[in-house]
Each structure stands twice: as structure tokens, then as C-alpha cells.
Amino acid sequence: MESKAKVINESGTTRLNKEASAAKEARENGNFRGRRRDNRRNRRATDEVKKEFDSVNISINRVSRTVKGGRRMRFQALVAVGNHKNKIGVGMAKGADVTSAVQKAERRAKKDMITINLNGDTICHEVETKVTGANVLMKPAAPGTGIIAGGVIRSIIGLTGVKNLISKSLGSTNKANIAYAVIEGLRQQVPKSEWLANKGKKAEAKEAPKAKKAAKEEK
């Protein structure tokens, strides 16, 4: 009974007691539900900051399978996942709805993720890869060139640390085959320090001091 408002005059004006007024002020200041909502917002913000990889939906198709009772409709998603540095992956999966298909594809892409070698903000060398009927050619480019690519190649390269690239898609236009051809081309990148010509130069540089010492000893 004490928490209810009390009439203090004959005109019907009411006044809350101390406990009720304190509770009202707390609600207005957001010390109860408002504070919980703020915590939830802060939690979401921290989750977004901790997110390491970004994903891009390359294609979403509706597929069907004929069974005894008729056709069974499902969705197929092709997703690329990368960290805008040197990790990239592509995954394809099916699901009963679009959301489940995309989530499965993202998990598969993270599982099959590769680490690529870069030469600054471009690839190390020219490469041409072929997956079934898709043929992809990629070349390194000078600073300021940008990413000269279209469709699937641009979507995948945009998730890496490559800023300058020249590419061309040849043959099949199947998006899945093109995506896997791009991944294979990035996988084949060899850093400049490991090229055969540079290895020969390094070997000669290491052998030169030994030859000089041997010549001095003979003298």
C-alpha cells in the first residue's frame, strides 16, 4: 500500500512516496532496462570489432533434385572469405534456405583458407591457371593501376591485400570454376626471393667468399 500514490489535497492532486519517486527517477535515468540495452549495444560493437574475416556472396542459385515424391528444391551458395591481407578462401555449399547455405559455405571457405605470397600490393609474378573449362590469367601491375578485373575475380581479389592487378577470364563463364581457378593462381605465387634465378645468385654470393679464402691459402 505504501508504494501507491497518496492524495494530499481535496482537488485530487497526488504525490508519490519516496520509494515510488526513487523508482520512477531510476527508470527515467535508464538505470534498469536502459542500461541493459546499452550493454547489449556495446557487446555487439565489440563483436564487430573482433570480426577478423569479411565474406562476399559470389552467387546464390536455386537447385532441384528429383526424388520419388517429386522435386526437392534447395539453395546453393558460393562464398569467398578473406582478411584483406594474405588469407583467402572459397567455399560452396547447399542448404534448405539461403541463410543456411551461406553459413555452410562460409564455414567451408574458412576451413579451406590458404595463405598467399604478395609482392607489396600486387602478386609476385604472372600466372595462368585452368580449372575444368575456366581459364584465368593474372599479371602483376604497377602502383596506381588498380584491380582490372570483373565479376568473380574482382570479388575475390577485393578480400586480399592486392591493390594492383591485371586479369582476364578465358573459356568457361562458370562462377565456381573461375573462383577456384583464381584461388589456385594465388596459391601458386612464389616470392621473389625463392625464384630459381635469385637462388642461383644467392648461391654464387655464398660461394664467392669461400673461393677468395681458398685462393689466399694457395698463395
mmCIF file of C-alpha atoms in Angstrom:
data_model
loop_
_atom_site.group_PDB
_atom_site.id
_atom_site.type_symbol
_atom_site.label_atom_id
_atom_site.label_comp_id
_atom_site.label_asym_id
_atom_site.label_seq_id
_atom_site.Cartn_x
_atom_site.Cartn_y
_atom_site.Cartn_z
ATOM 1 C CA MET A 1 0.000 0.000 0.000
ATOM 2 C CA GLU A 2 2.895 2.384 0.646
ATOM 3 C CA SER A 3 4.053 2.232 -2.976
ATOM 4 C CA LYS A 4 0.775 3.689 -4.242
ATOM 5 C CA ALA A 5 0.262 7.416 -4.817
ATOM 6 C CA LYS A 6 -1.307 9.348 -1.942
ATOM 7 C CA VAL A 7 -3.869 12.172 -2.279
ATOM 8 C CA ILE A 8 -2.606 15.238 -0.468
ATOM 9 C CA ASN A 9 -5.488 17.660 -1.078
ATOM 10 C CA GLU A 10 -9.187 17.686 -1.922
ATOM 11 C CA SER A 11 -8.653 18.652 -5.580
ATOM 12 C CA GLY A 12 -7.251 15.224 -6.291
ATOM 13 C CA THR A 13 -3.610 16.162 -6.689
ATOM 14 C CA THR A 14 -1.425 13.103 -5.988
ATOM 15 C CA ARG A 15 2.096 12.728 -4.770
ATOM 16 C CA LEU A 16 4.319 9.625 -4.789
ATOM 17 C CA ASN A 17 6.080 8.496 -1.672
ATOM 18 C CA LYS A 18 9.887 8.378 -1.513
ATOM 19 C CA GLU A 19 10.265 4.771 -2.707
ATOM 20 C CA ALA A 20 7.938 5.202 -5.681
ATOM 21 C CA SER A 21 9.533 8.512 -6.698
ATOM 22 C CA ALA A 22 13.031 6.980 -6.482
ATOM 23 C CA ALA A 23 11.963 4.073 -8.699
ATOM 24 C CA LYS A 24 10.467 6.481 -11.231
ATOM 25 C CA GLU A 25 13.647 8.559 -11.369
ATOM 26 C CA ALA A 26 15.729 5.431 -11.831
ATOM 27 C CA ARG A 27 13.569 4.338 -14.769
ATOM 28 C CA GLU A 28 13.826 7.781 -16.356
ATOM 29 C CA ASN A 29 17.612 7.828 -15.942
ATOM 30 C CA GLY A 30 17.890 4.442 -17.599
ATOM 31 C CA ASN A 31 19.407 2.625 -14.630
ATOM 32 C CA PHE A 32 17.369 -0.528 -15.294
ATOM 33 C CA ARG A 33 16.286 -1.550 -18.786
ATOM 34 C CA GLY A 34 18.089 1.311 -20.481
ATOM 35 C CA ARG A 35 21.426 0.199 -19.040
ATOM 36 C CA ARG A 36 20.848 -3.355 -20.247
ATOM 37 C CA ARG A 37 20.125 -2.129 -23.754
ATOM 38 C CA ASP A 38 23.357 -0.100 -23.729
ATOM 39 C CA ASN A 39 25.304 -3.174 -22.635
ATOM 40 C CA ARG A 40 23.826 -5.161 -25.482
ATOM 41 C CA ARG A 41 24.791 -2.456 -27.956
ATOM 42 C CA ASN A 42 28.329 -2.368 -26.558
ATOM 43 C CA ARG A 43 28.550 -6.144 -26.790
ATOM 44 C CA ARG A 44 27.514 -6.034 -30.436
ATOM 45 C CA ALA A 45 30.083 -3.325 -31.133
ATOM 46 C CA THR A 46 32.876 -5.387 -29.574
ATOM 47 C CA ASP A 47 31.794 -8.437 -31.588
ATOM 48 C CA GLU A 48 32.023 -6.409 -34.778
ATOM 49 C CA VAL A 49 35.489 -5.176 -33.853
ATOM 50 C CA LYS A 50 36.692 -8.721 -33.158
ATOM 51 C CA LYS A 51 35.494 -9.908 -36.576
ATOM 52 C CA GLU A 52 38.640 -10.881 -38.447
ATOM 53 C CA PHE A 53 37.329 -12.062 -41.814
ATOM 54 C CA ASP A 54 34.952 -10.490 -44.317
ATOM 55 C CA SER A 55 32.789 -12.512 -46.681
ATOM 56 C CA VAL A 56 31.284 -11.865 -50.105
ATOM 57 C CA ASN A 57 28.442 -13.831 -51.668
ATOM 58 C CA ILE A 58 29.590 -14.560 -55.202
ATOM 59 C CA SER A 59 26.465 -16.405 -56.328
ATOM 60 C CA ILE A 60 23.294 -17.917 -54.890
ATOM 61 C CA ASN A 61 21.401 -20.385 -57.089
ATOM 62 C CA ARG A 62 18.277 -22.451 -56.622
ATOM 63 C CA VAL A 63 18.824 -26.102 -57.426
ATOM 64 C CA SER A 64 16.417 -29.030 -57.525
ATOM 65 C CA ARG A 65 16.685 -32.760 -57.131
ATOM 66 C CA THR A 66 14.106 -35.185 -58.449
ATOM 67 C CA VAL A 67 13.016 -37.776 -55.912
ATOM 68 C CA LYS A 68 10.210 -40.295 -55.747
ATOM 69 C CA GLY A 69 7.720 -37.781 -54.389
ATOM 70 C CA GLY A 70 8.637 -35.031 -56.853
ATOM 71 C CA ARG A 71 11.227 -32.268 -56.914
ATOM 72 C CA ARG A 72 13.124 -31.174 -53.847
ATOM 73 C CA MET A 73 14.200 -27.522 -54.012
ATOM 74 C CA ARG A 74 17.373 -26.300 -52.295
ATOM 75 C CA PHE A 75 19.770 -23.350 -52.498
ATOM 76 C CA GLN A 76 23.440 -23.360 -53.462
ATOM 77 C CA ALA A 77 25.768 -20.581 -52.262
ATOM 78 C CA LEU A 78 29.289 -19.690 -53.389
ATOM 79 C CA VAL A 79 31.085 -17.520 -50.811
ATOM 80 C CA ALA A 80 34.579 -16.015 -50.590
ATOM 81 C CA VAL A 81 36.157 -15.204 -47.202
ATOM 82 C CA GLY A 82 39.308 -13.135 -46.611
ATOM 83 C CA ASN A 83 41.078 -10.853 -44.144
ATOM 84 C CA HIS A 84 42.182 -8.136 -46.650
ATOM 85 C CA LYS A 85 45.793 -9.254 -46.152
ATOM 86 C CA ASN A 86 47.185 -12.613 -47.201
ATOM 87 C CA LYS A 87 44.444 -15.117 -46.324
ATOM 88 C CA ILE A 88 41.659 -16.075 -48.713
ATOM 89 C CA GLY A 89 39.281 -18.982 -49.147
ATOM 90 C CA VAL A 90 36.310 -20.023 -51.266
ATOM 91 C CA GLY A 91 33.529 -22.382 -50.267
ATOM 92 C CA MET A 92 30.386 -23.746 -51.877
ATOM 93 C CA ALA A 93 27.536 -25.463 -50.050
ATOM 94 C CA LYS A 94 23.830 -26.243 -50.267
ATOM 95 C CA GLY A 95 21.057 -25.672 -47.756
ATOM 96 C CA ALA A 96 17.316 -25.734 -47.305
ATOM 97 C CA ASP A 97 17.274 -21.921 -47.298
ATOM 98 C CA VAL A 98 19.630 -19.142 -48.337
ATOM 99 C CA THR A 99 20.871 -18.373 -44.817
ATOM 100 C CA SER A 100 21.888 -21.944 -44.014
ATOM 101 C CA ALA A 101 23.558 -22.345 -47.416
ATOM 102 C CA VAL A 102 25.610 -19.157 -46.925
ATOM 103 C CA GLN A 103 26.647 -20.157 -43.398
ATOM 104 C CA LYS A 104 27.769 -23.602 -44.562
ATOM 105 C CA ALA A 105 29.711 -22.074 -47.445
ATOM 106 C CA GLU A 106 31.455 -19.615 -45.078
ATOM 107 C CA ARG A 107 32.495 -22.436 -42.747
ATOM 108 C CA ARG A 108 33.849 -24.426 -45.679
ATOM 109 C CA ALA A 109 35.727 -21.391 -47.014
ATOM 110 C CA LYS A 110 37.381 -20.783 -43.630
ATOM 111 C CA LYS A 111 38.310 -24.459 -43.417
ATOM 112 C CA ASP A 112 39.964 -24.409 -46.871
ATOM 113 C CA MET A 113 41.609 -20.999 -46.434
ATOM 114 C CA ILE A 114 45.098 -20.502 -47.889
ATOM 115 C CA THR A 115 47.941 -18.064 -47.183
ATOM 116 C CA ILE A 116 49.238 -16.291 -50.282
ATOM 117 C CA ASN A 117 52.562 -14.606 -51.048
ATOM 118 C CA LEU A 118 52.435 -10.976 -52.172
ATOM 119 C CA ASN A 119 54.955 -8.546 -53.599
ATOM 120 C CA GLY A 120 53.888 -5.344 -51.865
ATOM 121 C CA ASP A 121 50.367 -4.596 -53.053
ATOM 122 C CA THR A 122 50.409 -6.885 -56.107
ATOM 123 C CA ILE A 123 51.067 -10.541 -56.908
ATOM 124 C CA CYS A 124 54.599 -11.899 -57.236
ATOM 125 C CA HIS A 125 54.514 -12.984 -60.886
ATOM 126 C CA GLU A 126 52.289 -13.778 -63.845
ATOM 127 C CA VAL A 127 50.241 -16.950 -63.571
ATOM 128 C CA GLU A 128 47.678 -18.755 -65.697
ATOM 129 C CA THR A 129 45.510 -21.463 -64.139
ATOM 130 C CA LYS A 130 42.811 -23.721 -65.500
ATOM 131 C CA VAL A 131 40.039 -25.494 -63.609
ATOM 132 C CA THR A 132 37.874 -27.682 -65.867
ATOM 133 C CA GLY A 133 36.735 -25.217 -68.572
ATOM 134 C CA ALA A 134 37.660 -21.971 -66.787
ATOM 135 C CA ASN A 135 40.999 -20.369 -67.612
ATOM 136 C CA VAL A 136 42.200 -17.341 -65.596
ATOM 137 C CA LEU A 137 45.224 -15.168 -66.393
ATOM 138 C CA MET A 138 46.606 -12.802 -63.734
ATOM 139 C CA LYS A 139 49.539 -10.384 -64.062
ATOM 140 C CA PRO A 140 51.205 -8.050 -61.531
ATOM 141 C CA ALA A 141 50.668 -4.330 -62.108
ATOM 142 C CA ALA A 142 52.450 -1.093 -61.253
ATOM 143 C CA PRO A 143 51.280 1.047 -58.315
ATOM 144 C CA GLY A 144 48.214 3.109 -59.201
ATOM 145 C CA THR A 145 46.868 0.643 -61.741
ATOM 146 C CA GLY A 146 44.104 -0.693 -59.524
ATOM 147 C CA ILE A 147 42.323 -4.004 -59.920
ATOM 148 C CA ILE A 148 41.496 -4.553 -63.582
ATOM 149 C CA ALA A 149 39.121 -7.481 -63.265
ATOM 150 C CA GLY A 150 35.463 -8.211 -63.451
ATOM 151 C CA GLY A 151 32.842 -10.258 -61.686
ATOM 152 C CA VAL A 152 34.154 -13.183 -59.678
ATOM 153 C CA ILE A 153 37.843 -12.246 -59.883
ATOM 154 C CA ARG A 154 37.221 -8.741 -58.522
ATOM 155 C CA SER A 155 35.115 -10.098 -55.657
ATOM 156 C CA ILE A 156 37.853 -12.498 -54.555
ATOM 157 C CA ILE A 157 40.826 -10.158 -55.065
ATOM 158 C CA GLY A 158 38.968 -7.454 -53.118
ATOM 159 C CA LEU A 159 39.241 -9.622 -49.981
ATOM 160 C CA THR A 160 43.042 -9.842 -50.227
ATOM 161 C CA GLY A 161 45.811 -7.288 -49.837
ATOM 162 C CA VAL A 162 46.223 -6.949 -53.615
ATOM 163 C CA LYS A 163 45.619 -3.379 -54.789
ATOM 164 C CA ASN A 164 47.086 -3.556 -58.324
ATOM 165 C CA LEU A 165 46.338 -6.417 -60.690
ATOM 166 C CA ILE A 166 45.599 -7.134 -64.341
ATOM 167 C CA SER A 167 43.468 -10.200 -65.030
ATOM 168 C CA LYS A 168 41.479 -11.869 -67.760
ATOM 169 C CA SER A 169 38.945 -14.677 -67.580
ATOM 170 C CA LEU A 170 39.114 -17.041 -70.541
ATOM 171 C CA GLY A 171 36.989 -20.011 -71.518
ATOM 172 C CA SER A 172 34.059 -21.039 -69.326
ATOM 173 C CA THR A 173 31.905 -18.499 -67.507
ATOM 174 C CA ASN A 174 31.011 -20.872 -64.677
ATOM 175 C CA LYS A 175 31.458 -18.816 -61.495
ATOM 176 C CA ALA A 176 32.520 -21.730 -59.310
ATOM 177 C CA ASN A 177 35.239 -22.837 -61.732
ATOM 178 C CA ILE A 178 36.506 -19.262 -62.128
ATOM 179 C CA ALA A 179 36.622 -18.811 -58.343
ATOM 180 C CA TYR A 180 38.640 -21.977 -57.800
ATOM 181 C CA ALA A 181 40.938 -21.050 -60.699
ATOM 182 C CA VAL A 182 41.665 -17.696 -59.007
ATOM 183 C CA ILE A 183 42.411 -19.444 -55.703
ATOM 184 C CA GLU A 184 44.748 -21.866 -57.470
ATOM 185 C CA GLY A 185 46.564 -18.965 -59.152
ATOM 186 C CA LEU A 186 47.041 -17.230 -55.797
ATOM 187 C CA ARG A 187 48.236 -20.490 -54.257
ATOM 188 C CA GLN A 188 50.947 -20.829 -56.916
ATOM 189 C CA GLN A 189 52.511 -17.449 -56.137
ATOM 190 C CA VAL A 190 56.215 -17.832 -55.307
ATOM 191 C CA PRO A 191 58.024 -14.957 -53.556
ATOM 192 C CA LYS A 192 60.810 -13.270 -55.490
ATOM 193 C CA SER A 193 63.471 -14.469 -53.066
ATOM 194 C CA GLU A 194 62.694 -18.093 -53.982
ATOM 195 C CA TRP A 195 62.841 -17.738 -57.762
ATOM 196 C CA LEU A 196 65.419 -20.013 -59.432
ATOM 197 C CA ALA A 197 67.473 -17.113 -60.836
ATOM 198 C CA ASN A 198 67.675 -15.485 -57.422
ATOM 199 C CA LYS A 199 68.578 -18.787 -55.790
ATOM 200 C CA GLY A 200 71.499 -19.116 -58.219
ATOM 201 C CA LYS A 201 72.672 -15.601 -57.417
ATOM 202 C CA LYS A 202 72.479 -16.310 -53.697
ATOM 203 C CA ALA A 203 74.462 -19.497 -54.103
ATOM 204 C CA GLU A 204 77.147 -17.654 -56.097
ATOM 205 C CA ALA A 205 77.271 -14.912 -53.459
ATOM 206 C CA LYS A 206 77.796 -17.513 -50.726
ATOM 207 C CA GLU A 207 80.470 -19.370 -52.693
ATOM 208 C CA ALA A 208 82.440 -16.206 -53.620
ATOM 209 C CA PRO A 209 83.960 -15.637 -50.125
ATOM 210 C CA LYS A 210 84.927 -19.311 -49.914
ATOM 211 C CA ALA A 211 86.701 -19.099 -53.279
ATOM 212 C CA LYS A 212 88.595 -15.993 -52.154
ATOM 213 C CA LYS A 213 89.751 -17.711 -48.964
ATOM 214 C CA ALA A 214 90.879 -20.763 -50.924
ATOM 215 C CA ALA A 215 92.855 -18.532 -53.337
ATOM 216 C CA LYS A 216 94.595 -16.746 -50.446
ATOM 217 C CA GLU A 217 95.528 -20.033 -48.809
ATOM 218 C CA GLU A 218 97.057 -21.331 -52.065
ATOM 219 C CA LYS A 219 99.198 -18.194 -52.346
#
